[in-house]
mmCIF file of C-alpha atoms in Angstrom:
data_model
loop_
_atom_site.group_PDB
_atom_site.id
_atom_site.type_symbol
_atom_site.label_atom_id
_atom_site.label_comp_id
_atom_site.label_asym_id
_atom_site.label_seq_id
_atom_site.Cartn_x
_atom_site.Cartn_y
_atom_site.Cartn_z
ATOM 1 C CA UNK R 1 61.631 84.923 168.910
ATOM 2 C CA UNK R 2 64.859 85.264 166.739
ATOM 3 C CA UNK R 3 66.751 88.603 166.633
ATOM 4 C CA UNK R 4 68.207 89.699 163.067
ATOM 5 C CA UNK R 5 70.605 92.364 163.024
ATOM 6 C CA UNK R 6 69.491 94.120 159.879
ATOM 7 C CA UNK R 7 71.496 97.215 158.111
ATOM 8 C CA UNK R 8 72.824 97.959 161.573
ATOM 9 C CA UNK R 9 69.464 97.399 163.421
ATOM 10 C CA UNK R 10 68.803 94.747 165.797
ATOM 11 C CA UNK R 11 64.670 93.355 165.345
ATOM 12 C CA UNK R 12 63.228 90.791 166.965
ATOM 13 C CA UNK R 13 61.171 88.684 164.275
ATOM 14 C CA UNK R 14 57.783 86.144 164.761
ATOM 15 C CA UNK R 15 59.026 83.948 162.233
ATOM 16 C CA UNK R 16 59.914 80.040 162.978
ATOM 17 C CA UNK R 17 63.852 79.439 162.541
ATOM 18 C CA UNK R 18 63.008 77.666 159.274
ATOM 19 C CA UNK R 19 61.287 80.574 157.847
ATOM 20 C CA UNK R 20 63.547 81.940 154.701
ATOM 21 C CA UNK R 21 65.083 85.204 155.107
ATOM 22 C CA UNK R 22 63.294 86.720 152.109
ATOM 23 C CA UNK R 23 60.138 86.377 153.534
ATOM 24 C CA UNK R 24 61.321 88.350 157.000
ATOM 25 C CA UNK R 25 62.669 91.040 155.120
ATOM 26 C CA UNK R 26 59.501 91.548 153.029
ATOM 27 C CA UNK R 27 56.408 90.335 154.873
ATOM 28 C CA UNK R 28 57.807 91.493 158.570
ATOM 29 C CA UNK R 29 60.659 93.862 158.240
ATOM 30 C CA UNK R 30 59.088 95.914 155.012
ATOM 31 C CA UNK R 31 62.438 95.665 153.322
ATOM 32 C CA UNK R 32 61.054 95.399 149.352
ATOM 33 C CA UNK R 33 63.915 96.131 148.087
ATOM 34 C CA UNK R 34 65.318 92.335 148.093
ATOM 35 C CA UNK R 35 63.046 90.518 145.782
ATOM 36 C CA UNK R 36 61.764 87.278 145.008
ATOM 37 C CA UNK R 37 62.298 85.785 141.909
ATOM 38 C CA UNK R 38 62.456 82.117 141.388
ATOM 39 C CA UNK R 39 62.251 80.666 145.192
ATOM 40 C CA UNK R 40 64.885 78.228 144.220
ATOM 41 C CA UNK R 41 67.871 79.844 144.412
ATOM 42 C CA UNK R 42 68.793 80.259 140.780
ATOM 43 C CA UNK R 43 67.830 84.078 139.682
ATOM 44 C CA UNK R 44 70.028 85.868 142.198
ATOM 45 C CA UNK R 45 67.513 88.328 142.906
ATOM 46 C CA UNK R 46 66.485 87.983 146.310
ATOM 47 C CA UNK R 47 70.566 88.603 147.144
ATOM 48 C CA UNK R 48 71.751 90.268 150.349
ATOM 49 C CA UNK R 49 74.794 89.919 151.804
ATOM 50 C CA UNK R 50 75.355 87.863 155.246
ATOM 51 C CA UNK R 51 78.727 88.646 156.594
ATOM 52 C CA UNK R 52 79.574 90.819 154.017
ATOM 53 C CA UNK R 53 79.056 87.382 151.782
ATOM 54 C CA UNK R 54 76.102 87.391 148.883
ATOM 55 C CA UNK R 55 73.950 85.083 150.022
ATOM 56 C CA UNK R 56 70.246 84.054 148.350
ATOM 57 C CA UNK R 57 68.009 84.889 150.711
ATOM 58 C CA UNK R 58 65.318 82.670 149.680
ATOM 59 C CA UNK R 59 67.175 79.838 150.553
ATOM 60 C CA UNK R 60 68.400 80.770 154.210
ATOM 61 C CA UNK R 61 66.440 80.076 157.118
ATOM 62 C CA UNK R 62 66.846 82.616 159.422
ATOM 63 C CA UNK R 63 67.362 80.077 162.357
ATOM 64 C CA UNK R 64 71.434 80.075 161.454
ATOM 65 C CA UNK R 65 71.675 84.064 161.393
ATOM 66 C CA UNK R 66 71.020 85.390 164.753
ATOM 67 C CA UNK R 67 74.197 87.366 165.571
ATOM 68 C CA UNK R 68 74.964 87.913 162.241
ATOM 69 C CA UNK R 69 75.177 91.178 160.326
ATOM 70 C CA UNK R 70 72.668 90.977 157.174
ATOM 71 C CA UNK R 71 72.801 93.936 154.571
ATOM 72 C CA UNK R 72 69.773 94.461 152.389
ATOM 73 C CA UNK R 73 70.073 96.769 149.172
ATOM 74 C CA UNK R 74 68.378 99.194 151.373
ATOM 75 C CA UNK R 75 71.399 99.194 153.672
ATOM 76 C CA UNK R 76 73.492 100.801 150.693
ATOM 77 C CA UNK R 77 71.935 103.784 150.549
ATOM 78 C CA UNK R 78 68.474 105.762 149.292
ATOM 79 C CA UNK R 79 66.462 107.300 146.716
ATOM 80 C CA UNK R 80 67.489 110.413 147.935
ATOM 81 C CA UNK R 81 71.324 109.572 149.241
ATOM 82 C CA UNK R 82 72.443 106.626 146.926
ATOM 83 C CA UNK R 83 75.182 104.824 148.165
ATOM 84 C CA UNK R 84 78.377 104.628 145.589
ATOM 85 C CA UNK R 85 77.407 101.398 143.551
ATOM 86 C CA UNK R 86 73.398 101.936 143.252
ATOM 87 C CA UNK R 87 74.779 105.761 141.626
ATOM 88 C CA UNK R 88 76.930 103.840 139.237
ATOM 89 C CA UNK R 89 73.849 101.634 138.748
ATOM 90 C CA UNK R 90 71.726 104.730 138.375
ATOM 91 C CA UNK R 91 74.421 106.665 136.023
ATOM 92 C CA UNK R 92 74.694 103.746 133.928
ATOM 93 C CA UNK R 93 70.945 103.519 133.312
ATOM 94 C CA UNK R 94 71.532 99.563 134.118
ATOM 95 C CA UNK R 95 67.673 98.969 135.178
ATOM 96 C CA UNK R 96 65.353 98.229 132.503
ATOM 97 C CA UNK R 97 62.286 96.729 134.661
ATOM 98 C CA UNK R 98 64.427 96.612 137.671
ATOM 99 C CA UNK R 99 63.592 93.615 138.911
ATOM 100 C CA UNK R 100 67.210 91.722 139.434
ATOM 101 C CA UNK R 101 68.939 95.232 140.134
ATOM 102 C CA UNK R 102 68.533 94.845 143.681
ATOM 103 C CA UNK R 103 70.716 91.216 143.558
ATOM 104 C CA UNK R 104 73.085 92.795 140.879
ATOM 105 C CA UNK R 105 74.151 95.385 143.507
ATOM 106 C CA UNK R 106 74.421 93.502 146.580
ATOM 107 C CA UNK R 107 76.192 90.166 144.654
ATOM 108 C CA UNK R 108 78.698 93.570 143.230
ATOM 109 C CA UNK R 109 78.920 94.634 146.633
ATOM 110 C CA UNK R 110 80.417 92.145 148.157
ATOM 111 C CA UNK R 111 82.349 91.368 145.505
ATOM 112 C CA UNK R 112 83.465 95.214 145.765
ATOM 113 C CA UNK R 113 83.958 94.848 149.290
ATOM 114 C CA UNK R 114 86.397 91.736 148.635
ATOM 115 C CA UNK R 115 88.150 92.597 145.931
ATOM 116 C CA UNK R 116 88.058 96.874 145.179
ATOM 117 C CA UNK R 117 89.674 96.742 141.672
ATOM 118 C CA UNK R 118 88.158 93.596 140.155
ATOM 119 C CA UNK R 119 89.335 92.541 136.186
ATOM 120 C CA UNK R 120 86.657 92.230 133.989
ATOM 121 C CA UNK R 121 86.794 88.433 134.141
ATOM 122 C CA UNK R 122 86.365 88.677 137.868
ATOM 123 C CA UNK R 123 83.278 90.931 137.533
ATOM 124 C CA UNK R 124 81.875 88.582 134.695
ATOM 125 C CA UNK R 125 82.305 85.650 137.435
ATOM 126 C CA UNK R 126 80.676 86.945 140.213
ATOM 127 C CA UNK R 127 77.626 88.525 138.785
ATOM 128 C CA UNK R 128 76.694 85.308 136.739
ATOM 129 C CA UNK R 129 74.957 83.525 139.789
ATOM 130 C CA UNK R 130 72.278 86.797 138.726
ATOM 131 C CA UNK R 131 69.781 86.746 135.987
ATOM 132 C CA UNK R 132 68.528 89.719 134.028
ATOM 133 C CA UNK R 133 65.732 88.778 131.800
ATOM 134 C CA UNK R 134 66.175 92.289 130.216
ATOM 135 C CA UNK R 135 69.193 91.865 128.718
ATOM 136 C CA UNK R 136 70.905 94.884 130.056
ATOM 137 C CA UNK R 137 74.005 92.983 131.213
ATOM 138 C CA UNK R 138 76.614 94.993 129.688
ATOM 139 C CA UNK R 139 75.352 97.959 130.994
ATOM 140 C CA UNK R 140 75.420 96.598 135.102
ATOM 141 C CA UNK R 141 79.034 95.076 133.768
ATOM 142 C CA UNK R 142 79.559 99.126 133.369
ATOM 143 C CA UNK R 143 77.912 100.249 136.455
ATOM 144 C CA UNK R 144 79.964 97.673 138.329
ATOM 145 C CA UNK R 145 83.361 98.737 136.511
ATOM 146 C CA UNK R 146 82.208 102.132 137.523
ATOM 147 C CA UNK R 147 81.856 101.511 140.746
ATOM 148 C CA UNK R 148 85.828 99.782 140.726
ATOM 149 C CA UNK R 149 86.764 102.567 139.237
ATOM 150 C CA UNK R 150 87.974 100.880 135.860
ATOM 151 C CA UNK R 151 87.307 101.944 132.152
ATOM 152 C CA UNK R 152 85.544 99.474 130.261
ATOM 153 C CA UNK R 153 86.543 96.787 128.086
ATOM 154 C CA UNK R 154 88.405 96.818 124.924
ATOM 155 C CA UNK R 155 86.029 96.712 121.846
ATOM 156 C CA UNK R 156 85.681 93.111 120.720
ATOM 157 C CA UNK R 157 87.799 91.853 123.728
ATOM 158 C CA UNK R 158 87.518 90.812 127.202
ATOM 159 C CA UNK R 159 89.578 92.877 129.706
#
């Protein structure tokens, strides 16, 4: 039985090596937060971070991540206690259905965790691996500017 170190927790998992992490963290662990969107790895929003890395979970087996640190977007913080980026998020009012939200912050996370201050362009870059069918992709551009610390963009221009 493979052992996933989850948000700082070690668990010991029934799934088969091949199994994709998505389905751990939802069906075994409970972890909803991480969600499943297209099952081929081209929404973003079943993103956690491996490593510190964003990573689609629906596309890793868990077989290659024992003794690896995985983050989940409940790893961030809580309803109650939200970590820095999800109370950008939430001061931002970037959800509209909420669906990709949970990939938005982990794929900003890491890129947070990489790079503190990113430009605008860098930003722009690393979130478009994540789909929002909602449209309200300036306003997680904002949260995530936020979040750096950085005003927003010049009206009509790029950084």
């Amino acid at each position: 039985m493979p052992t996933l170190t989850v948000n700082g927790r070690a668990r010991t998992v029934a799934a088969e090596p091949d199994t994709p992490l998505l389905y751990v963290l939802r069906d075994e662990l409970g972890l909803n937060g991480t969600k499943f969107g297209c099952g081929l790895g081209q929404c973003g929003a079943c993103t956690v971070e491996v490593e510190g890395r964003a990573v689609l979970s629906c596309l890793t087996p868990i077989g290659v991540l024992e003794g690896r640190a995985i983050t989940t977007v409940e790893g961030l913080g809580s309803p109650e206690a939200p970590g820095p980026l999800q109370a950008a998020f939430i001061a931002e009012n970037a959800a509209q259905c909420g669906y990709c939200i949970a990939g938005m912050v982990m794929r900003a996370h890491a890129l947070l965790r990489e790079n503190p201050h990113p430009g605008e362009d860098e930003i722009r870059a690393a979130l478009r691996l994540n789909l929002c069918r909602c449209g309200t992709h300036m306003r997680i551009l904002a949260a995530v500017r936020r979040a750096a610390g950085r005003p927003g963009p010049v009206a009509g221009g790029g950084s």
